[in-house]
Amino acid sequence: MSHPTTSPLAAPAAALPTASVEAARRRSAELEDEVRADPRRFRVLTGDRPTGPLHLGHYLGTLANRVRLQRAGVELFVVVADYQVVTDRDVAGDVRGHVRELLLDYLAAGIGARGGAGTAGEPPATIFTHSAVPALNQLMLPFLSLVSVAELQRNPTVKAEAAATGGRGMSGLLLTYPVHQAADILFCGANLVPVGQDQLPHLELTRAVARRFNDRYGAGQALLSEPEALLSAAPLLLGTDGAKMSKSAGNAIALRDDEDTTARLVRSARTDADRHITYDPAHRPEVASLLLVAALCSGTSPEALADEIGDGGARRLKQVVTEAVNEHLRPLRERRRALAADEGYLRAVLAAGNAHANAVADRTLRTVQEAMGMTY
Ligand code: TRP
């Protein structure tokens, strides 16, 4: 997922052959039709690493899409990938605090969680943490036996991460985390995974793990189902410094930020010297990104907004962006504030999600162990 809404664990999009991306795009369009026709056939696994609060890019790119899928009637499993935090850093940091922030962002964005107020008739989302689901993690052992080291070393994200370790050398967890992600997806039988295009290799690996397990142990039965990628049309949003918006770069507008902070951050955003505002992503990326943010928040097109602003310059553009963002996020932020005051509620949601994830993971592990003859 090399668009801005995704983790730093992302590969350069150029690593992928165009033909396979196009095939995935075509298949995703079909899948969107199938979701509309029969949402109950689908289970989605998605998630985030708890490394900080989510920002506008996450919201417009992935969070809103999850809410859309759930409202359409699809069942969600959302992993708060706490074990994955230590793939590319030495210590987990304030992981407890970050898990709480993530939970607040999910619930405030409108994900209807198991153990919470629920949703209007849709299946509730199971929000869970890696570390609370032992059977999920145990699946990693047999799954690791199904992939080669060379295969992992070829994974574009692993490669990019290894290059970014600055000569420190790569941990075993970093090398194998695509298999851990496969376990996230396969334990719950998710058949649909929303991804950016640079995460396609992960999904291919997950499919390979399922296929190889079935071939080796299934006796003609598909014990594990091969998930499909739902390519997200996430917009390319830049941070206030003109670089990709990201949690770690400190250039993002967090969902939890208040309206004044939002105004200040937008005012500090980089633009260019041309007073006349036009939507020209190729030549004016910073201005284009601001227009896109405002357009996505106010349900209009960036071209129309540019026309409206015209000679109003960066000053007017930033006023428009600030108003659009604050307006759009107001209900979310209100919900977030209310939820933040209710620790019991947050605890109940995570407890219910973890309990359900454990029940599902225990069943899958049992199936896997039975197929391998490991029941005593
Ligand atoms: N790597 C994802 C992120 O950092 C989180 C994640 C963990 C995930 N397991 C997954 C995403 C399985 C999709 C499928 O945001």
Coordinates of C-alpha atoms and ligand atoms in Angstrom, one line a residue:
M1 CA 0.0 0.0 0.0
S2 CA 2.3 2.8 -1.1
H3 CA -0.5 5.4 -1.0
P4 CA -0.4 7.7 2.0
T5 CA -2.9 6.0 4.1
T6 CA -0.9 2.9 4.7
S7 CA 1.8 1.6 6.9
P8 CA 5.4 2.4 6.5
L9 CA 5.6 -1.4 5.8
A10 CA 4.9 -0.6 2.2
A11 CA 6.7 -1.5 -1.0
P12 CA 7.4 0.7 -3.9
A13 CA 4.5 0.3 -6.4
A14 CA 7.1 0.0 -9.2
A15 CA 8.0 -3.4 -7.9
L16 CA 4.8 -4.9 -9.4
P17 CA 4.2 -6.0 -12.9
T18 CA 1.6 -3.8 -14.5
A19 CA -0.4 -6.7 -15.9
S20 CA -1.0 -8.2 -12.5
V21 CA -2.1 -4.9 -11.1
E22 CA -4.5 -4.5 -13.9
A23 CA -5.9 -8.0 -13.4
A24 CA -6.3 -7.2 -9.7
R25 CA -8.1 -4.0 -10.6
R26 CA -10.5 -5.8 -12.9
R27 CA -11.2 -8.5 -10.3
S28 CA -11.8 -5.9 -7.6
A29 CA -14.4 -4.2 -9.8
E30 CA -16.2 -7.5 -10.1
L31 CA -15.9 -8.1 -6.4
E32 CA -17.5 -4.7 -5.6
D33 CA -20.5 -5.9 -7.7
E34 CA -20.6 -9.2 -5.8
V35 CA -20.5 -7.4 -2.5
R36 CA -23.4 -5.3 -3.6
A37 CA -25.3 -8.4 -4.7
D38 CA -24.6 -10.6 -1.8
P39 CA -22.6 -9.0 1.1
R40 CA -23.2 -11.9 3.5
R41 CA -20.9 -14.1 1.4
F42 CA -17.9 -12.0 2.4
R43 CA -15.7 -11.6 5.4
V44 CA -13.1 -8.9 5.5
L45 CA -9.9 -8.9 7.4
T46 CA -8.1 -5.6 7.8
G47 CA -6.2 -3.7 10.4
D48 CA -3.5 -1.3 11.5
R49 CA -0.4 -1.3 13.6
P50 CA -0.9 0.6 16.9
T51 CA 1.8 3.2 16.4
G52 CA -0.2 6.3 16.9
P53 CA -3.5 7.9 16.2
L54 CA -5.0 7.7 12.7
H55 CA -5.0 10.7 10.4
L56 CA -7.1 12.1 7.7
G57 CA -5.3 10.0 5.1
H58 CA -6.2 6.8 6.9
Y59 CA -9.8 8.0 7.2
L60 CA -10.3 9.0 3.6
G61 CA -8.3 6.1 2.3
T62 CA -9.2 3.0 4.4
L63 CA -11.4 3.8 7.5
A64 CA -14.3 5.2 5.5
N65 CA -14.1 2.2 3.2
R66 CA -14.3 -0.3 6.1
V67 CA -17.4 1.5 7.4
R68 CA -18.9 1.4 3.9
L69 CA -18.3 -2.3 3.6
Q70 CA -19.8 -3.0 7.0
R71 CA -22.9 -0.8 6.2
A72 CA -23.2 -2.9 3.0
G73 CA -23.5 -6.0 5.2
V74 CA -20.0 -7.4 5.1
E75 CA -18.6 -8.9 8.3
L76 CA -15.4 -7.2 9.4
F77 CA -12.4 -8.6 11.4
V78 CA -10.1 -5.7 12.4
V79 CA -6.7 -6.6 13.8
V80 CA -4.9 -4.2 16.0
A81 CA -1.6 -5.5 15.0
D82 CA 0.4 -5.1 18.2
Y83 CA 2.9 -7.8 17.6
Q84 CA 3.6 -6.2 14.2
V85 CA 4.8 -3.0 15.9
V86 CA 8.2 -4.6 16.7
T87 CA 8.8 -5.8 13.1
D88 CA 10.7 -2.6 12.2
R89 CA 11.4 -1.0 15.6
D90 CA 13.2 -2.3 18.7
V91 CA 10.5 -1.5 21.3
A92 CA 6.8 -1.3 21.2
G93 CA 6.6 2.1 22.8
D94 CA 3.4 3.2 24.5
V95 CA 1.5 0.3 22.8
R96 CA -1.3 0.4 25.4
G97 CA -2.0 4.0 24.7
H98 CA -1.8 3.5 20.9
V99 CA -4.2 0.6 21.0
R100 CA -6.6 2.8 22.9
E101 CA -6.2 5.6 20.3
L102 CA -6.8 3.2 17.5
L103 CA -9.9 1.8 19.1
L104 CA -11.3 5.3 19.6
D105 CA -10.6 6.1 15.9
Y106 CA -12.3 3.0 14.7
L107 CA -15.4 3.5 16.9
A108 CA -15.6 7.2 16.2
A109 CA -15.4 6.6 12.5
G110 CA -18.5 4.4 12.7
I111 CA -17.2 0.9 12.8
G112 CA -20.0 -1.0 14.7
A113 CA -18.1 -3.3 17.1
R114 CA -19.0 -6.5 18.8
G115 CA -19.3 -5.8 22.5
G116 CA -20.4 -2.2 21.7
A117 CA -23.5 -0.4 20.7
G118 CA -23.5 -2.5 17.5
T119 CA -24.9 -1.7 14.1
A120 CA -28.4 -1.6 12.6
G121 CA -28.7 -5.2 11.5
E122 CA -25.3 -5.6 10.0
P123 CA -22.9 -8.2 11.5
P124 CA -20.8 -6.6 14.2
A125 CA -17.1 -6.0 13.6
T126 CA -14.6 -8.1 15.6
I127 CA -11.9 -5.8 16.8
F128 CA -9.0 -7.7 18.4
T129 CA -5.3 -7.5 19.2
H130 CA -2.6 -10.0 18.0
S131 CA -1.2 -10.6 21.4
A132 CA -4.5 -11.7 22.9
V133 CA -5.1 -14.5 20.4
P134 CA -2.6 -17.3 21.0
A135 CA -4.0 -19.7 18.4
L136 CA -3.6 -17.1 15.7
N137 CA 0.1 -16.8 16.5
Q138 CA 0.5 -20.5 16.8
L139 CA -0.7 -20.9 13.2
M140 CA 2.5 -19.2 12.2
L141 CA 4.5 -22.3 12.8
P142 CA 2.9 -24.7 10.3
F143 CA 2.5 -21.7 7.9
L144 CA 6.2 -20.9 8.1
S145 CA 7.0 -24.5 7.0
L146 CA 5.1 -23.8 3.7
V147 CA 7.3 -20.9 2.5
S148 CA 10.9 -20.6 1.6
V149 CA 13.4 -18.1 2.9
A150 CA 14.1 -17.0 -0.7
E151 CA 10.4 -16.3 -1.2
L152 CA 10.3 -14.1 1.9
Q153 CA 13.5 -12.3 0.8
R154 CA 11.9 -11.6 -2.6
N155 CA 8.9 -9.9 -1.0
P156 CA 9.1 -6.3 -2.1
T157 CA 8.0 -4.9 1.3
V158 CA 10.5 -7.0 3.2
K159 CA 13.1 -5.9 0.8
A160 CA 12.2 -2.2 1.2
E161 CA 12.1 -2.6 4.9
A162 CA 15.5 -4.4 5.0
A163 CA 17.0 -1.6 3.0
A164 CA 15.6 0.9 5.4
T165 CA 17.1 -0.7 8.5
G166 CA 20.3 1.3 7.9
G167 CA 22.6 -1.7 8.1
R168 CA 21.3 -2.9 11.5
G169 CA 20.3 -6.2 9.9
M170 CA 16.8 -7.5 9.6
S171 CA 15.0 -9.3 12.4
G172 CA 13.5 -12.7 11.9
L173 CA 10.1 -11.2 12.6
L174 CA 10.5 -8.7 9.8
L175 CA 11.5 -11.4 7.4
T176 CA 8.5 -13.5 8.4
Y177 CA 5.9 -10.9 9.0
P178 CA 4.1 -11.6 5.7
V179 CA 3.4 -15.1 7.0
H180 CA 2.1 -13.6 10.3
Q181 CA -0.2 -11.4 8.1
A182 CA -1.3 -14.6 6.3
A183 CA -2.2 -16.1 9.7
D184 CA -4.3 -12.9 10.4
I185 CA -6.3 -13.5 7.3
L186 CA -6.5 -17.3 7.3
F187 CA -7.4 -17.9 10.9
C188 CA -10.7 -16.1 10.5
G189 CA -11.5 -17.4 7.1
A190 CA -11.5 -13.9 5.5
N191 CA -12.2 -14.1 1.8
L192 CA -11.7 -10.4 1.1
V193 CA -8.8 -8.1 2.0
P194 CA -8.8 -4.4 1.2
V195 CA -5.3 -3.5 0.1
G196 CA -3.3 -0.9 -1.7
Q197 CA -1.6 -2.2 -4.8
D198 CA 1.8 -2.7 -3.2
Q199 CA 0.3 -5.1 -0.7
L200 CA -0.7 -7.5 -3.5
P201 CA 2.4 -9.6 -3.0
H202 CA 1.4 -10.2 0.6
L203 CA -2.0 -11.4 -0.5
E204 CA -0.4 -13.7 -3.1
L205 CA 1.7 -15.2 -0.4
T206 CA -1.4 -15.7 1.8
R207 CA -3.1 -17.5 -1.1
A208 CA 0.0 -19.6 -1.6
V209 CA 0.1 -20.6 2.1
A210 CA -3.6 -21.6 1.9
R211 CA -3.1 -23.5 -1.3
R212 CA 0.0 -25.4 -0.2
F213 CA -1.6 -26.3 3.2
N214 CA -4.6 -27.7 1.4
D215 CA -2.5 -29.6 -1.1
R216 CA -0.3 -31.1 1.5
Y217 CA -2.8 -31.8 4.2
G218 CA -6.3 -31.3 2.9
A219 CA -6.9 -34.7 1.2
G220 CA -8.7 -33.0 -1.6
Q221 CA -10.5 -30.6 0.7
A222 CA -10.0 -26.8 0.8
L223 CA -9.5 -26.5 4.5
L224 CA -8.2 -22.9 4.3
S225 CA -9.9 -20.6 1.8
E226 CA -7.8 -18.4 -0.5
P227 CA -8.7 -14.7 0.1
E228 CA -9.0 -12.1 -2.7
A229 CA -7.7 -8.6 -2.8
L230 CA -10.1 -5.7 -2.9
L231 CA -7.9 -2.9 -4.3
S232 CA -8.7 0.3 -2.7
A233 CA -8.9 3.5 -4.7
A234 CA -7.2 5.4 -1.9
P235 CA -6.4 9.0 -2.9
L236 CA -2.8 10.2 -2.8
L237 CA -2.7 12.7 0.1
L238 CA 0.3 14.7 1.0
G239 CA 1.2 15.9 4.5
T240 CA 1.7 19.6 5.5
D241 CA 5.4 19.3 4.4
G242 CA 4.5 18.1 0.9
A243 CA 5.8 14.6 1.6
K244 CA 3.5 11.6 1.9
M245 CA 1.1 12.0 4.9
S246 CA 2.2 9.6 7.6
K247 CA 2.0 9.0 11.3
S248 CA 5.7 9.0 11.8
A249 CA 6.6 12.1 9.7
G250 CA 4.6 14.4 11.9
N251 CA 3.0 16.0 8.9
A252 CA -0.6 14.8 9.3
I253 CA -3.9 16.0 10.6
A254 CA -5.0 13.4 13.1
L255 CA -8.6 12.6 13.5
R256 CA -8.4 13.4 17.2
D257 CA -7.0 16.9 16.5
D258 CA -9.3 19.8 17.5
E259 CA -10.5 22.4 15.0
D260 CA -7.9 25.0 16.0
T261 CA -5.1 22.6 15.6
T262 CA -6.5 21.6 12.2
A263 CA -6.6 25.2 11.1
R264 CA -3.0 25.7 12.3
L265 CA -1.8 22.6 10.5
V266 CA -3.5 23.5 7.3
R267 CA -2.1 27.1 7.4
S268 CA 1.3 25.6 7.7
A269 CA 0.9 23.4 4.7
R270 CA 3.2 23.8 1.8
T271 CA 1.8 25.3 -1.4
D272 CA 3.4 27.1 -4.3
A273 CA 4.0 30.6 -5.6
D274 CA 1.2 30.6 -8.2
R275 CA -1.8 32.7 -6.8
H276 CA -4.2 31.3 -9.3
I277 CA -5.5 28.0 -7.9
T278 CA -5.8 25.1 -10.4
Y279 CA -6.1 21.3 -10.0
D280 CA -2.9 20.0 -11.5
P281 CA -1.6 17.0 -9.6
A282 CA 1.4 16.4 -11.9
H283 CA 2.8 20.0 -11.6
R284 CA 1.2 21.3 -8.4
P285 CA 1.1 18.3 -6.1
E286 CA 0.7 20.2 -2.8
V287 CA -2.1 22.4 -4.0
A288 CA -3.8 19.4 -5.7
S289 CA -3.6 17.4 -2.5
L290 CA -5.2 20.2 -0.5
L291 CA -8.0 20.5 -3.1
L292 CA -8.5 16.8 -3.0
V293 CA -8.8 16.7 0.8
A294 CA -11.4 19.5 0.7
A295 CA -13.3 17.9 -2.2
L296 CA -13.4 14.5 -0.5
C297 CA -14.6 16.1 2.7
S298 CA -17.3 18.2 1.1
G299 CA -18.5 15.7 -1.6
T300 CA -17.5 17.8 -4.6
S301 CA -14.7 17.6 -7.2
P302 CA -11.2 19.2 -6.8
E303 CA -11.7 20.8 -10.2
A304 CA -14.9 22.5 -9.2
L305 CA -13.3 23.7 -6.0
A306 CA -10.3 25.1 -7.9
D307 CA -12.6 27.0 -10.2
E308 CA -14.4 28.5 -7.2
I309 CA -11.3 29.6 -5.4
G310 CA -9.6 30.9 -8.6
D311 CA -7.5 34.0 -7.7
G312 CA -8.2 33.6 -4.0
G313 CA -4.8 32.1 -3.7
A314 CA -3.3 29.8 -1.1
R315 CA -5.0 31.8 1.7
R316 CA -8.5 31.2 0.4
L317 CA -7.6 27.6 -0.5
K318 CA -6.6 26.9 3.1
Q319 CA -9.7 28.4 4.5
V320 CA -11.8 26.2 2.3
V321 CA -9.8 23.1 3.3
T322 CA -10.0 23.9 7.0
E323 CA -13.7 24.4 6.9
A324 CA -14.3 21.3 4.9
V325 CA -12.2 19.1 7.1
N326 CA -13.6 20.5 10.4
E327 CA -17.1 20.2 9.1
H328 CA -16.7 16.7 7.9
L329 CA -14.9 15.4 11.0
R330 CA -17.2 17.2 13.5
P331 CA -19.5 14.3 14.2
L332 CA -16.6 11.9 14.3
R333 CA -14.7 14.1 16.7
E334 CA -17.7 14.5 19.0
R335 CA -18.2 10.7 19.1
R336 CA -14.5 10.3 19.8
R337 CA -14.6 12.7 22.8
A338 CA -17.6 11.0 24.3
L339 CA -16.0 7.5 23.8
A340 CA -12.7 8.7 25.3
A341 CA -14.5 9.4 28.5
D342 CA -15.9 5.8 28.7
E343 CA -13.0 3.5 29.6
G344 CA -15.4 0.7 30.5
Y345 CA -17.0 0.8 27.0
L346 CA -13.6 0.6 25.3
R347 CA -12.5 -2.3 27.5
A348 CA -15.8 -4.2 26.8
V349 CA -15.3 -3.8 23.0
L350 CA -11.8 -5.1 23.1
A351 CA -12.7 -7.9 25.4
A352 CA -15.6 -9.0 23.2
G353 CA -13.5 -8.8 20.1
N354 CA -10.7 -10.8 21.6
A355 CA -13.0 -13.4 23.0
H356 CA -14.7 -13.9 19.6
A357 CA -11.3 -13.9 17.7
N358 CA -10.0 -16.6 20.2
A359 CA -13.0 -18.8 19.6
V360 CA -12.6 -18.5 15.8
A361 CA -8.8 -19.0 16.0
D362 CA -9.1 -22.0 18.3
R363 CA -11.4 -23.7 15.7
T364 CA -9.0 -23.0 12.8
L365 CA -6.0 -24.2 14.8
R366 CA -7.9 -27.4 15.6
T367 CA -8.7 -27.9 11.9
V368 CA -5.1 -27.4 11.0
Q369 CA -3.8 -29.7 13.8
E370 CA -6.3 -32.4 12.9
A371 CA -5.3 -32.2 9.2
M372 CA -1.6 -32.6 10.3
G373 CA -2.4 -35.5 12.5
M374 CA -1.4 -33.6 15.6
T375 CA -4.2 -34.4 18.0
Y376 CA -3.4 -36.4 21.1
Ligands
TRP1 N1 0.3 -4.2 8.1 C1 -1.0 -3.5 8.3 C2 -0.7 -2.1 8.7 O1 0.4 -1.8 9.2 C3 -1.8 -4.2 9.4 C4 -2.1 -5.6 9.2 C5 -1.7 -6.6 10.0 C6 -2.8 -6.2 8.1 N2 -2.2 -7.8 9.5 C7 -2.8 -7.6 8.3 C8 -3.4 -5.7 6.9 C9 -3.4 -8.5 7.4 C10 -4.1 -6.6 6.1 C11 -4.0 -7.9 6.3 O2 -1.5 -1.3 8.5

